[in-house]
Coordinates of C-alpha atoms and ligand atoms in Angstrom, one line a residue:
X1 CA 20.2 2.9 -11.7
X2 CA 21.7 -0.3 -13.2
X3 CA 19.9 -3.6 -13.4
X4 CA 22.3 -5.6 -15.5
X5 CA 24.8 -6.9 -13.0
X6 CA 25.0 -10.6 -12.3
X7 CA 23.3 -12.3 -9.4
X8 CA 25.5 -13.8 -6.6
X9 CA 26.7 -17.2 -7.8
X10 CA 24.8 -20.1 -6.2
X11 CA 28.0 -21.5 -4.7
X12 CA 28.6 -18.3 -2.8
X13 CA 27.9 -18.4 1.0
X14 CA 25.3 -15.9 2.4
X15 CA 25.4 -14.7 6.0
X16 CA 22.2 -13.7 7.8
X17 CA 22.5 -11.9 11.1
X18 CA 19.5 -11.8 13.4
X19 CA 17.5 -15.0 13.5
X20 CA 14.1 -13.4 14.4
X21 CA 11.0 -13.3 12.2
X22 CA 12.7 -11.7 9.3
X23 CA 16.2 -13.2 9.5
X24 CA 14.8 -16.7 9.6
X25 CA 12.6 -16.0 6.6
X26 CA 15.5 -14.5 4.6
X27 CA 17.7 -17.5 5.5
X28 CA 15.0 -19.9 4.2
X29 CA 14.7 -17.9 0.9
X30 CA 18.5 -17.9 0.4
X31 CA 18.8 -21.6 1.2
X32 CA 16.0 -22.6 -1.1
X33 CA 17.7 -20.6 -3.8
X34 CA 20.7 -22.9 -3.4
X35 CA 23.1 -20.9 -1.2
X36 CA 24.9 -22.1 1.9
X37 CA 23.6 -19.9 4.7
X38 CA 25.4 -19.0 7.9
X39 CA 22.9 -17.8 10.4
X40 CA 24.0 -15.8 13.5
X41 CA 22.1 -14.3 16.4
X42 CA 23.7 -12.8 19.6
X43 CA 21.0 -14.4 21.7
X44 CA 22.1 -17.9 22.9
X45 CA 20.4 -20.7 21.0
X46 CA 18.4 -18.3 18.8
X47 CA 20.1 -19.3 15.6
X48 CA 19.8 -23.1 16.3
X49 CA 16.1 -22.7 17.2
X50 CA 15.5 -20.7 14.0
X51 CA 17.4 -23.4 11.9
X52 CA 15.1 -26.1 13.5
X53 CA 12.0 -24.0 12.8
X54 CA 13.0 -23.4 9.2
X55 CA 13.6 -27.2 8.7
X56 CA 10.2 -27.8 10.1
X57 CA 8.6 -25.2 7.8
X58 CA 10.4 -26.8 4.8
X59 CA 9.2 -30.3 5.7
X60 CA 5.6 -29.1 6.1
X61 CA 5.8 -27.5 2.6
X62 CA 7.1 -30.9 1.3
X63 CA 4.3 -32.8 3.1
X64 CA 1.8 -30.5 1.4
X65 CA 3.4 -31.2 -1.9
X66 CA 4.4 -27.5 -2.4
X67 CA 8.1 -28.5 -2.8
X68 CA 9.9 -31.8 -3.4
X69 CA 11.0 -33.6 -0.2
X70 CA 14.6 -33.8 -1.5
X71 CA 14.7 -30.0 -2.1
X72 CA 13.3 -29.4 1.3
X73 CA 16.0 -31.6 3.0
X74 CA 18.8 -30.1 0.9
X75 CA 17.7 -26.5 1.7
X76 CA 17.5 -27.3 5.4
X77 CA 20.9 -28.9 5.3
X78 CA 22.4 -25.8 3.7
X79 CA 21.7 -23.6 6.7
X80 CA 24.3 -23.6 9.4
X81 CA 23.9 -21.8 12.8
X82 CA 27.2 -20.1 13.5
X83 CA 28.2 -18.8 16.9
X84 CA 30.5 -15.9 16.2
X85 CA 30.6 -13.2 13.6
X86 CA 34.1 -14.3 12.7
X87 CA 32.5 -17.5 11.2
X88 CA 31.2 -15.4 8.3
X89 CA 34.6 -14.9 6.8
X90 CA 33.7 -16.6 3.6
X91 CA 30.3 -15.0 3.0
X92 CA 30.0 -13.0 -0.2
X93 CA 26.8 -11.3 0.9
X94 CA 25.7 -10.7 4.5
X95 CA 22.2 -9.5 5.2
X96 CA 21.5 -8.1 8.7
X97 CA 18.0 -8.3 10.2
X98 CA 18.8 -7.4 13.8
X99 CA 17.0 -4.9 16.1
X100 CA 15.8 -1.7 14.3
X101 CA 18.3 0.7 15.9
X102 CA 20.8 2.9 14.0
X103 CA 23.7 2.6 16.5
X104 CA 23.4 -1.1 17.0
X105 CA 23.3 -1.8 13.3
X106 CA 26.3 0.6 12.6
X107 CA 28.3 -1.2 15.3
X108 CA 27.5 -4.6 13.7
X109 CA 28.4 -3.3 10.2
X110 CA 31.7 -2.0 11.5
X111 CA 32.5 -5.3 13.1
X112 CA 31.6 -7.2 10.0
X113 CA 33.7 -4.9 7.8
X114 CA 36.9 -6.4 9.2
X115 CA 35.6 -10.0 9.0
X116 CA 34.4 -10.4 5.4
X117 CA 36.4 -9.8 2.1
X118 CA 36.6 -6.2 1.0
X119 CA 34.3 -6.9 -2.0
X120 CA 31.6 -8.8 0.0
X121 CA 28.2 -7.0 0.0
X122 CA 26.7 -5.9 3.3
X123 CA 22.9 -5.5 3.1
X124 CA 20.4 -4.3 5.7
X125 CA 16.8 -5.4 5.9
X126 CA 15.9 -2.2 7.8
X127 CA 12.4 -0.9 7.1
X128 CA 12.9 2.7 8.3
X129 CA 16.6 3.6 8.8
X130 CA 18.6 5.6 6.3
X131 CA 21.0 3.5 4.3
X132 CA 23.2 6.6 3.9
X133 CA 23.3 6.8 7.7
X134 CA 24.2 3.2 8.1
X135 CA 27.1 3.6 5.7
X136 CA 28.5 6.7 7.4
X137 CA 32.0 6.2 8.7
X138 CA 32.5 2.8 7.1
X139 CA 35.7 1.9 5.3
X140 CA 33.9 0.8 2.1
X141 CA 30.5 2.6 2.2
X142 CA 29.8 1.7 -1.4
X143 CA 29.0 -1.9 -0.5
X144 CA 26.3 -1.0 2.0
X145 CA 22.8 -1.4 0.5
X146 CA 19.2 -1.9 1.7
X147 CA 17.6 -5.3 0.9
X148 CA 14.2 -4.8 2.3
X149 CA 12.0 -8.0 2.4
X150 CA 8.4 -8.0 3.5
X151 CA 6.9 -10.1 6.2
X152 CA 6.7 -13.1 5.8
X153 CA 9.8 -13.1 3.6
X154 CA 9.4 -16.6 2.1
X155 CA 5.8 -15.6 1.0
X156 CA 5.8 -11.9 -0.1
X157 CA 7.5 -11.4 -3.4
X158 CA 8.6 -7.7 -3.0
X159 CA 12.2 -6.7 -2.2
X160 CA 13.1 -3.0 -2.1
X161 CA 16.7 -2.6 -3.1
X162 CA 17.7 0.7 -1.4
X163 CA 20.6 2.8 -2.3
X164 CA 22.1 5.4 0.0
X165 CA 24.2 8.4 -1.2
X166 CA 27.3 6.2 -1.2
X167 CA 25.9 2.9 -2.5
X168 CA 27.8 1.7 -5.5
X169 CA 25.3 1.3 -8.4
X170 CA 27.0 -2.1 -9.3
X171 CA 26.2 -3.3 -5.7
X172 CA 22.5 -2.2 -6.0
X173 CA 22.3 -3.9 -9.4
X174 CA 23.9 -7.1 -8.0
X175 CA 21.4 -7.3 -5.2
X176 CA 18.5 -6.6 -7.6
X177 CA 19.7 -9.5 -9.8
X178 CA 20.2 -11.7 -6.8
X179 CA 16.7 -11.0 -5.4
X180 CA 15.3 -11.9 -8.9
X181 CA 17.3 -15.1 -9.0
X182 CA 15.8 -16.0 -5.6
X183 CA 12.3 -15.7 -7.1
X184 CA 11.5 -12.3 -5.7
X185 CA 10.2 -9.1 -7.4
X186 CA 12.9 -6.5 -6.8
X187 CA 12.5 -2.8 -7.2
X188 CA 15.1 0.0 -6.9
X189 CA 14.6 2.8 -4.4
X190 CA 16.5 5.7 -3.1
X191 CA 17.1 5.9 0.6
X192 CA 14.3 8.3 1.7
X193 CA 11.9 8.0 4.7
X194 CA 9.6 4.9 4.2
X195 CA 11.4 4.0 0.9
X196 CA 8.6 3.1 -1.6
X197 CA 5.9 1.1 0.1
X198 CA 5.9 2.4 3.7
X199 CA 5.6 5.9 2.2
X200 CA 3.3 5.4 -0.7
X201 CA 0.8 3.3 1.3
X202 CA 0.3 6.0 4.0
X203 CA -2.8 7.5 2.3
X204 CA -4.6 4.1 2.4
X205 CA -4.6 4.4 6.2
X206 CA -4.5 8.2 6.6
X207 CA -7.6 9.0 4.4
X208 CA -9.6 6.2 6.1
X209 CA -8.8 7.5 9.5
X210 CA -9.6 11.1 8.5
X211 CA -13.0 9.9 7.1
X212 CA -13.7 8.1 10.3
X213 CA -12.7 11.1 12.4
X214 CA -15.2 13.2 10.4
X215 CA -17.9 10.5 10.8
X216 CA -18.3 10.0 7.1
X217 CA -19.1 6.3 7.7
X218 CA -18.3 3.6 10.2
X219 CA -15.3 1.2 9.8
X220 CA -17.3 -1.7 8.5
X221 CA -18.9 0.5 5.9
X222 CA -15.6 2.0 4.7
X223 CA -13.9 -1.4 4.7
X224 CA -16.7 -2.9 2.6
X225 CA -16.6 0.0 0.1
X226 CA -12.8 -0.3 -0.3
X227 CA -13.1 -4.1 -0.8
X228 CA -16.2 -4.4 -2.9
X229 CA -15.9 -1.2 -4.9
X230 CA -12.1 -0.4 -4.7
X231 CA -11.1 -4.0 -5.3
X232 CA -8.6 -4.0 -2.4
X233 CA -8.0 -7.4 -0.7
X234 CA -8.7 -5.9 2.7
X235 CA -10.3 -2.7 4.0
X236 CA -8.1 -0.2 5.8
X237 CA -9.5 -0.8 9.3
X238 CA -9.4 -4.6 9.1
X239 CA -5.8 -4.3 7.7
X240 CA -4.7 -1.9 10.5
X241 CA -6.2 -4.3 13.1
X242 CA -4.2 -7.1 11.5
X243 CA -0.9 -5.1 11.3
X244 CA -1.3 -3.8 14.9
X245 CA -2.1 -0.2 15.7
X246 CA 1.1 0.3 17.7
X247 CA 3.2 -0.8 14.6
X248 CA 1.0 1.2 12.1
X249 CA 1.1 4.4 14.2
X250 CA 4.8 4.1 14.8
X251 CA 5.5 3.8 11.0
X252 CA 3.2 6.8 10.3
X253 CA 4.9 8.8 13.0
X254 CA 8.3 8.0 11.7
X255 CA 7.5 9.0 8.1
X256 CA 5.7 12.2 9.3
X257 CA 8.6 13.2 11.5
X258 CA 11.2 12.3 8.8
X259 CA 9.3 14.6 6.4
X260 CA 9.3 17.5 8.9
X261 CA 5.6 17.2 9.7
X262 CA 4.3 17.3 6.2
X263 CA 0.5 17.4 6.7
X264 CA 0.1 14.6 4.2
X265 CA 1.4 12.1 6.8
X266 CA -0.3 13.6 9.9
X267 CA -1.0 10.7 12.4
X268 CA -4.5 10.1 13.6
X269 CA -5.7 11.0 17.1
X270 CA -8.2 8.1 16.8
X271 CA -5.4 5.7 16.3
X272 CA -3.4 7.2 19.1
X273 CA -6.4 6.7 21.4
X274 CA -6.6 3.0 20.4
X275 CA -2.9 2.5 21.2
X276 CA -3.3 4.4 24.5
X277 CA -6.1 2.1 25.4
X278 CA -4.2 -1.1 24.5
X279 CA -6.7 -1.8 21.6
X280 CA -3.9 -2.9 19.3
X281 CA -6.0 -4.9 16.9
X282 CA -6.2 -8.7 16.5
X283 CA -3.2 -9.4 18.7
X284 CA -4.9 -7.8 21.7
X285 CA -8.4 -9.0 20.9
X286 CA -9.7 -5.6 20.0
X287 CA -9.0 -2.7 17.6
X288 CA -11.6 -1.2 15.4
X289 CA -13.3 -4.6 15.6
X290 CA -13.9 -6.9 18.5
X291 CA -12.1 -10.3 18.2
X292 CA -13.5 -11.9 21.3
X293 CA -15.0 -15.3 20.9
X294 CA -18.6 -14.9 19.8
X295 CA -18.3 -11.2 18.9
X296 CA -20.5 -10.3 16.0
X297 CA -18.8 -8.4 13.1
X298 CA -20.8 -5.3 12.3
X299 CA -22.4 -5.1 8.9
X300 CA -21.7 -2.3 6.4
X301 CA -24.5 0.2 5.7
X302 CA -26.7 -0.9 2.8
X303 CA -29.8 0.8 1.4
X304 CA -33.1 -1.0 1.5
X305 CA -34.4 -2.0 -1.9
X306 CA -35.9 1.0 -3.9
X307 CA -38.4 0.8 -6.8
X308 CA -37.1 0.7 -10.4
X309 CA -36.9 4.2 -11.8
X310 CA -38.7 5.0 -15.1
X311 CA -36.0 6.4 -17.2
X312 CA -32.2 6.7 -17.4
X313 CA -30.3 9.0 -19.7
X314 CA -26.6 9.3 -20.1
X315 CA -25.2 12.8 -20.4
X316 CA -21.8 12.6 -22.1
X317 CA -19.5 9.7 -21.7
X318 CA -16.3 9.2 -19.6
X319 CA -14.3 6.3 -18.2
X320 CA -16.3 6.8 -15.0
X321 CA -19.7 6.3 -16.6
X322 CA -19.1 3.7 -19.3
X323 CA -19.1 0.5 -17.2
X324 CA -22.2 1.7 -15.3
X325 CA -24.0 2.6 -18.5
X326 CA -23.5 -0.9 -19.7
X327 CA -24.9 -2.4 -16.5
X328 CA -28.0 -0.1 -16.8
X329 CA -28.4 -1.3 -20.3
X330 CA -28.0 -5.0 -19.2
X331 CA -30.7 -4.3 -16.6
X332 CA -33.1 -3.5 -19.4
X333 CA -33.0 0.3 -19.4
X334 CA -33.0 2.0 -22.8
X335 CA -30.2 4.5 -21.9
X336 CA -30.6 7.4 -24.3
X337 CA -27.7 9.8 -24.8
X338 CA -28.0 13.5 -24.2
X339 CA -25.6 16.4 -24.0
X340 CA -23.9 17.1 -20.7
X341 CA -24.0 20.4 -18.7
X342 CA -20.3 21.2 -18.0
X343 CA -21.3 22.9 -14.7
X344 CA -22.3 19.4 -13.5
X345 CA -19.6 17.2 -15.0
X346 CA -18.3 16.0 -18.4
X347 CA -20.5 12.9 -18.0
X348 CA -23.2 11.8 -15.6
X349 CA -26.7 10.1 -15.6
X350 CA -30.1 11.6 -15.4
X351 CA -32.4 9.2 -13.6
X352 CA -36.0 10.4 -13.4
X353 CA -35.5 13.7 -11.5
X354 CA -32.1 12.9 -10.1
X355 CA -28.6 13.6 -11.4
X356 CA -26.2 10.7 -10.7
X357 CA -22.7 12.2 -11.0
X358 CA -19.3 10.5 -10.6
X359 CA -17.3 12.2 -7.9
X360 CA -14.8 14.9 -8.9
X361 CA -13.8 15.7 -5.3
X362 CA -16.6 18.2 -4.8
X363 CA -19.4 17.3 -2.4
X364 CA -22.8 16.6 -3.9
X365 CA -24.0 19.8 -2.1
X366 CA -21.3 21.9 -3.8
X367 CA -22.2 20.4 -7.2
X368 CA -25.9 21.1 -6.6
X369 CA -25.2 24.7 -5.7
X370 CA -22.9 25.3 -8.7
X371 CA -25.4 23.7 -11.1
X372 CA -28.5 25.3 -9.6
X373 CA -30.0 21.8 -9.4
X374 CA -31.0 20.4 -5.9
X375 CA -31.3 16.7 -6.9
X376 CA -27.7 15.7 -7.0
X377 CA -26.4 12.3 -5.9
X378 CA -22.7 11.6 -6.4
X379 CA -21.1 8.1 -6.8
X380 CA -17.7 6.7 -5.9
X381 CA -14.9 5.3 -8.0
X382 CA -15.0 1.6 -8.6
X383 CA -12.0 -0.5 -9.6
X384 CA -14.3 -2.0 -12.3
X385 CA -17.8 -0.6 -12.7
X386 CA -18.6 -3.6 -15.0
X387 CA -18.3 -6.1 -12.1
X388 CA -18.3 -4.2 -8.7
X389 CA -20.8 -5.6 -6.3
X390 CA -21.2 -2.4 -4.2
X391 CA -21.0 1.3 -4.8
X392 CA -21.0 4.3 -2.4
X393 CA -23.4 7.2 -3.0
X394 CA -23.8 10.6 -1.3
X395 CA -26.7 13.0 -1.6
X396 CA -26.7 16.8 -1.7
X397 CA -28.3 18.5 1.3
X398 CA -31.2 19.9 -0.7
X399 CA -31.8 16.6 -2.7
X400 CA -35.4 15.3 -2.5
X401 CA -35.9 11.9 -1.0
X402 CA -37.7 10.7 -4.2
X403 CA -34.6 11.7 -6.3
X404 CA -32.3 9.7 -3.9
X405 CA -34.6 6.7 -4.2
X406 CA -34.5 6.9 -8.0
X407 CA -30.7 7.0 -8.0
X408 CA -30.4 4.2 -5.5
X409 CA -33.1 2.1 -7.3
X410 CA -31.3 2.4 -10.6
X411 CA -27.9 1.2 -9.2
X412 CA -29.7 -1.6 -7.4
X413 CA -31.4 -2.7 -10.6
X414 CA -27.9 -2.9 -12.1
X415 CA -27.2 -5.6 -9.5
X416 CA -25.0 -3.4 -7.3
X417 CA -25.6 -3.0 -3.5
X418 CA -25.8 0.7 -2.5
X419 CA -24.1 2.2 0.5
X420 CA -25.1 5.8 1.2
X421 CA -22.5 7.7 3.2
X422 CA -22.3 11.3 4.4
X423 CA -21.7 13.9 1.7
X424 CA -17.9 13.8 1.9
X425 CA -15.6 15.3 -0.6
X426 CA -14.2 12.6 -2.9
X427 CA -16.2 9.8 -1.3
X428 CA -14.2 6.8 -0.1
X429 CA -12.4 5.0 -3.0
X430 CA -11.8 8.1 -5.2
X431 CA -10.3 10.1 -2.4
X432 CA -8.0 7.3 -1.4
X433 CA -6.9 6.4 -4.9
X434 CA -6.3 10.0 -5.8
X435 CA -4.1 10.4 -2.8
X436 CA -2.2 7.1 -3.4
X437 CA -1.5 8.3 -6.9
X438 CA -0.5 11.7 -5.7
X439 CA 2.0 10.2 -3.2
X440 CA 3.4 7.9 -5.9
X441 CA 3.8 10.8 -8.3
X442 CA 5.7 12.8 -5.7
X443 CA 8.0 9.8 -5.1
X444 CA 8.7 9.7 -8.8
X445 CA 9.2 13.5 -8.9
X446 CA 11.7 13.2 -6.1
X447 CA 13.6 10.4 -7.7
X448 CA 12.8 7.8 -5.1
X449 CA 11.9 5.2 -7.8
X450 CA 10.6 5.2 -11.3
X451 CA 6.9 4.8 -12.1
X452 CA 7.2 1.2 -13.1
X453 CA 8.9 0.1 -9.9
X454 CA 6.4 2.1 -7.7
X455 CA 3.4 0.4 -9.3
X456 CA 5.2 -3.0 -9.1
X457 CA 6.0 -2.4 -5.4
X458 CA 2.5 -1.5 -4.4
X459 CA 1.0 -4.5 -6.2
X460 CA 3.6 -6.9 -4.8
X461 CA 4.3 -5.4 -1.3
X462 CA 0.8 -4.5 -0.2
X463 CA -1.3 -6.4 -2.8
X464 CA -3.1 -3.4 -4.4
X465 CA -5.3 -4.5 -7.3
X466 CA -3.5 -2.0 -9.6
X467 CA -0.5 0.2 -9.3
X468 CA -1.6 3.8 -8.2
X469 CA 0.0 5.4 -11.2
X470 CA -1.6 3.0 -13.7
X471 CA -4.8 3.5 -11.8
X472 CA -4.6 7.3 -12.2
X473 CA -4.1 6.8 -16.0
X474 CA -7.2 4.6 -16.1
X475 CA -9.3 7.2 -14.3
X476 CA -7.9 10.0 -16.3
X477 CA -5.2 12.4 -15.0
X478 CA -7.4 15.4 -15.4
X479 CA -10.1 13.8 -13.2
X480 CA -7.5 12.9 -10.5
X481 CA -6.2 16.4 -10.6
X482 CA -9.7 17.8 -10.3
X483 CA -10.3 15.5 -7.3
X484 CA -7.1 16.8 -5.6
X485 CA -7.9 20.4 -6.4
X486 CA -11.4 20.1 -5.0
X487 CA -10.2 18.3 -1.9
X488 CA -7.6 21.1 -1.3
X489 CA -10.3 23.7 -1.7
X490 CA -12.6 21.9 0.6
X491 CA -10.1 21.4 3.4
X492 CA -7.6 24.2 2.8
X493 CA -3.9 23.7 3.9
X494 CA -1.3 21.6 2.1
X495 CA -2.4 18.0 2.6
X496 CA -4.1 17.7 -0.8
X497 CA -1.6 19.7 -2.9
X498 CA -1.2 18.3 -6.4
X499 CA 2.1 16.6 -7.2
X500 CA 4.1 18.6 -9.8
X501 CA 4.2 15.4 -12.0
X502 CA 0.4 15.0 -12.1
X503 CA 0.0 18.7 -12.8
X504 CA 2.4 18.5 -15.7
X505 CA 0.8 15.3 -17.1
X506 CA -2.6 16.9 -16.8
X507 CA -1.5 19.8 -18.9
X508 CA 0.1 17.6 -21.6
X509 CA -2.4 14.7 -21.5
X510 CA 0.5 12.2 -21.2
X511 CA 0.3 9.1 -18.9
X512 CA 2.1 8.9 -15.5
X513 CA 2.2 5.0 -15.3
X514 CA 4.4 2.7 -17.4
Ligands
LIG601 P1 13.0 -9.8 15.7 O1 12.9 -9.1 17.0 O2 12.0 -10.9 15.4 O3 14.4 -10.4 15.4 C1 15.6 -9.7 15.7 C2 16.7 -10.7 16.1 O4 18.0 -10.0 16.0 C3 16.5 -11.3 17.4 O5 16.6 -12.7 17.4 C4 17.7 -10.7 18.3 O6 18.2 -11.6 19.2 C5 18.7 -10.5 17.2 N1 19.7 -9.4 17.5 C6 19.4 -8.2 18.0 N2 20.6 -7.5 18.1 C7 21.6 -8.3 17.6 C8 22.9 -8.1 17.3 N3 23.6 -7.0 17.7 N4 23.6 -9.1 16.8 C9 23.0 -10.2 16.4 N5 21.7 -10.5 16.6 C10 21.0 -9.5 17.2 O7 12.9 -8.6 14.6 P2 12.3 -8.7 13.1 O8 10.9 -8.4 13.1 O9 12.8 -10.0 12.5 O10 13.1 -7.5 12.4 C11 14.4 -7.5 12.1 C12 14.8 -6.3 11.2 O11 13.9 -6.4 10.0 C13 14.5 -4.9 11.7 O12 15.5 -4.1 11.2 C14 13.1 -4.6 11.2 O13 12.9 -3.2 11.1 C15 13.2 -5.2 9.8 N6 11.9 -5.6 9.2 C16 10.9 -6.1 9.9 C17 9.7 -6.5 9.3 C18 8.6 -7.1 10.1 O14 7.5 -7.1 9.7 N7 8.9 -7.6 11.3 C19 9.5 -6.3 7.9 C20 10.6 -5.8 7.2 C21 11.8 -5.4 7.8

């Protein structure tokens, strides 16, 4: 897709239709970028109210010193509330942010088509409807494009520029350039269910809900591991509580249905129960957590302090052992090198009588059986082993208590809090990141977007600490593929099938990220 077209000139008028949460935010962004903005809503007074609210927001920003007072006043003055679609006759770009309904949006676009100039661009902020579908039956379908902002639009940088089958590449390129000129981070996406972010983020919620359903650990523990070890800003359960379970379940269901019930996107019965019970999250006072005044937030599981083990040896070396090895050394252990047993892993630690093995998607119990060694403890993926404050561990069923204590003690000596969870395949962070990378790789394979834009979208749209494809490269594609293969063997079915792109890169040793 092209990215070289020019941005909309600053003296061109922009129309925004729908003055709700998104429309008001988009109007503010366009006005701050220097455009005259015509804001329309079919609910009496809504556009005037939104204009007043935006002016208030801008003057608060000026009072806090975030923007100059003169700029705030000028931006507010550039917004005009209009009271008929016909008033948008001079707009070069119209962005609709009305109710999320295909027929209503189509009707609006058809009405607009006869109002604006034939070369004006008509963009939709839809988060789930097909851009191809919106353009069907239009006189000039090439000028219909998705311009998907994230909430709140003035704050979140990502804009997905979505092309349907008929979208003119020049139009997509012009919107990309315009979003950039407005200070946003635009990415190109093909019109497919969930576009980039709402599709590629599904495993973040789906794997957590599946782990909870299998009683691997409680929400507070999984959240703490995802934050402290995974480097995510928020854990999946606290984030779902913030987004609202009704909204999160609806998005999951719509992506699952749109992909003809692909098991990768299967909604969670647990979440359905929360919605049925009105436990929608923060907004209803209760979700996975209780938000009532005085409610005590549950603490994550953390192991009691164990004694310092006598000896740590490093069998082999891999990206998953290097950071931890340095921390053991910094804690005063003389970490001697020894050859690794390939039946266990390419690299792991021997701590007194325990084997401390990075997860490859097998349970600790499976590794113990394969290696003929009962004392196996597996550890989770960390975003950065050199700095992580917490690590999740799981013990094999036959592992002796003394061996678990040795492994836990060693990690604690390295200054890392230890959370022991049930012996689940792929633990918490590794399983989630492998599935995020798998989904991103499938999106690349299917031409939804390129690797660079997907990583950019996930960092800027949902704040991930690293793009999932770059993350897969950092872990090692062979390791990610092993995790997926073992998860698929563990669960059966199609949910954990490896993306063709990852499988191919695993064979050639090339990277998937850019
Ligand atoms: P909202 O309910 O806050 O605002 C919608 C506004 O559109 C209302 O003021 C309503 O009166 C007006 N409206 C409805 N039908 C209209 C019509 N035919 N003509 C003119 N005005 C009409 O909704 P929100 O949250 O701002 O969402 C708007 C669009 O943005 C939807 O397509 C939604 O899927 C999308 N979106 C929403 C996000 C969110 O987090 N809320 C994020 C990204 C996209």
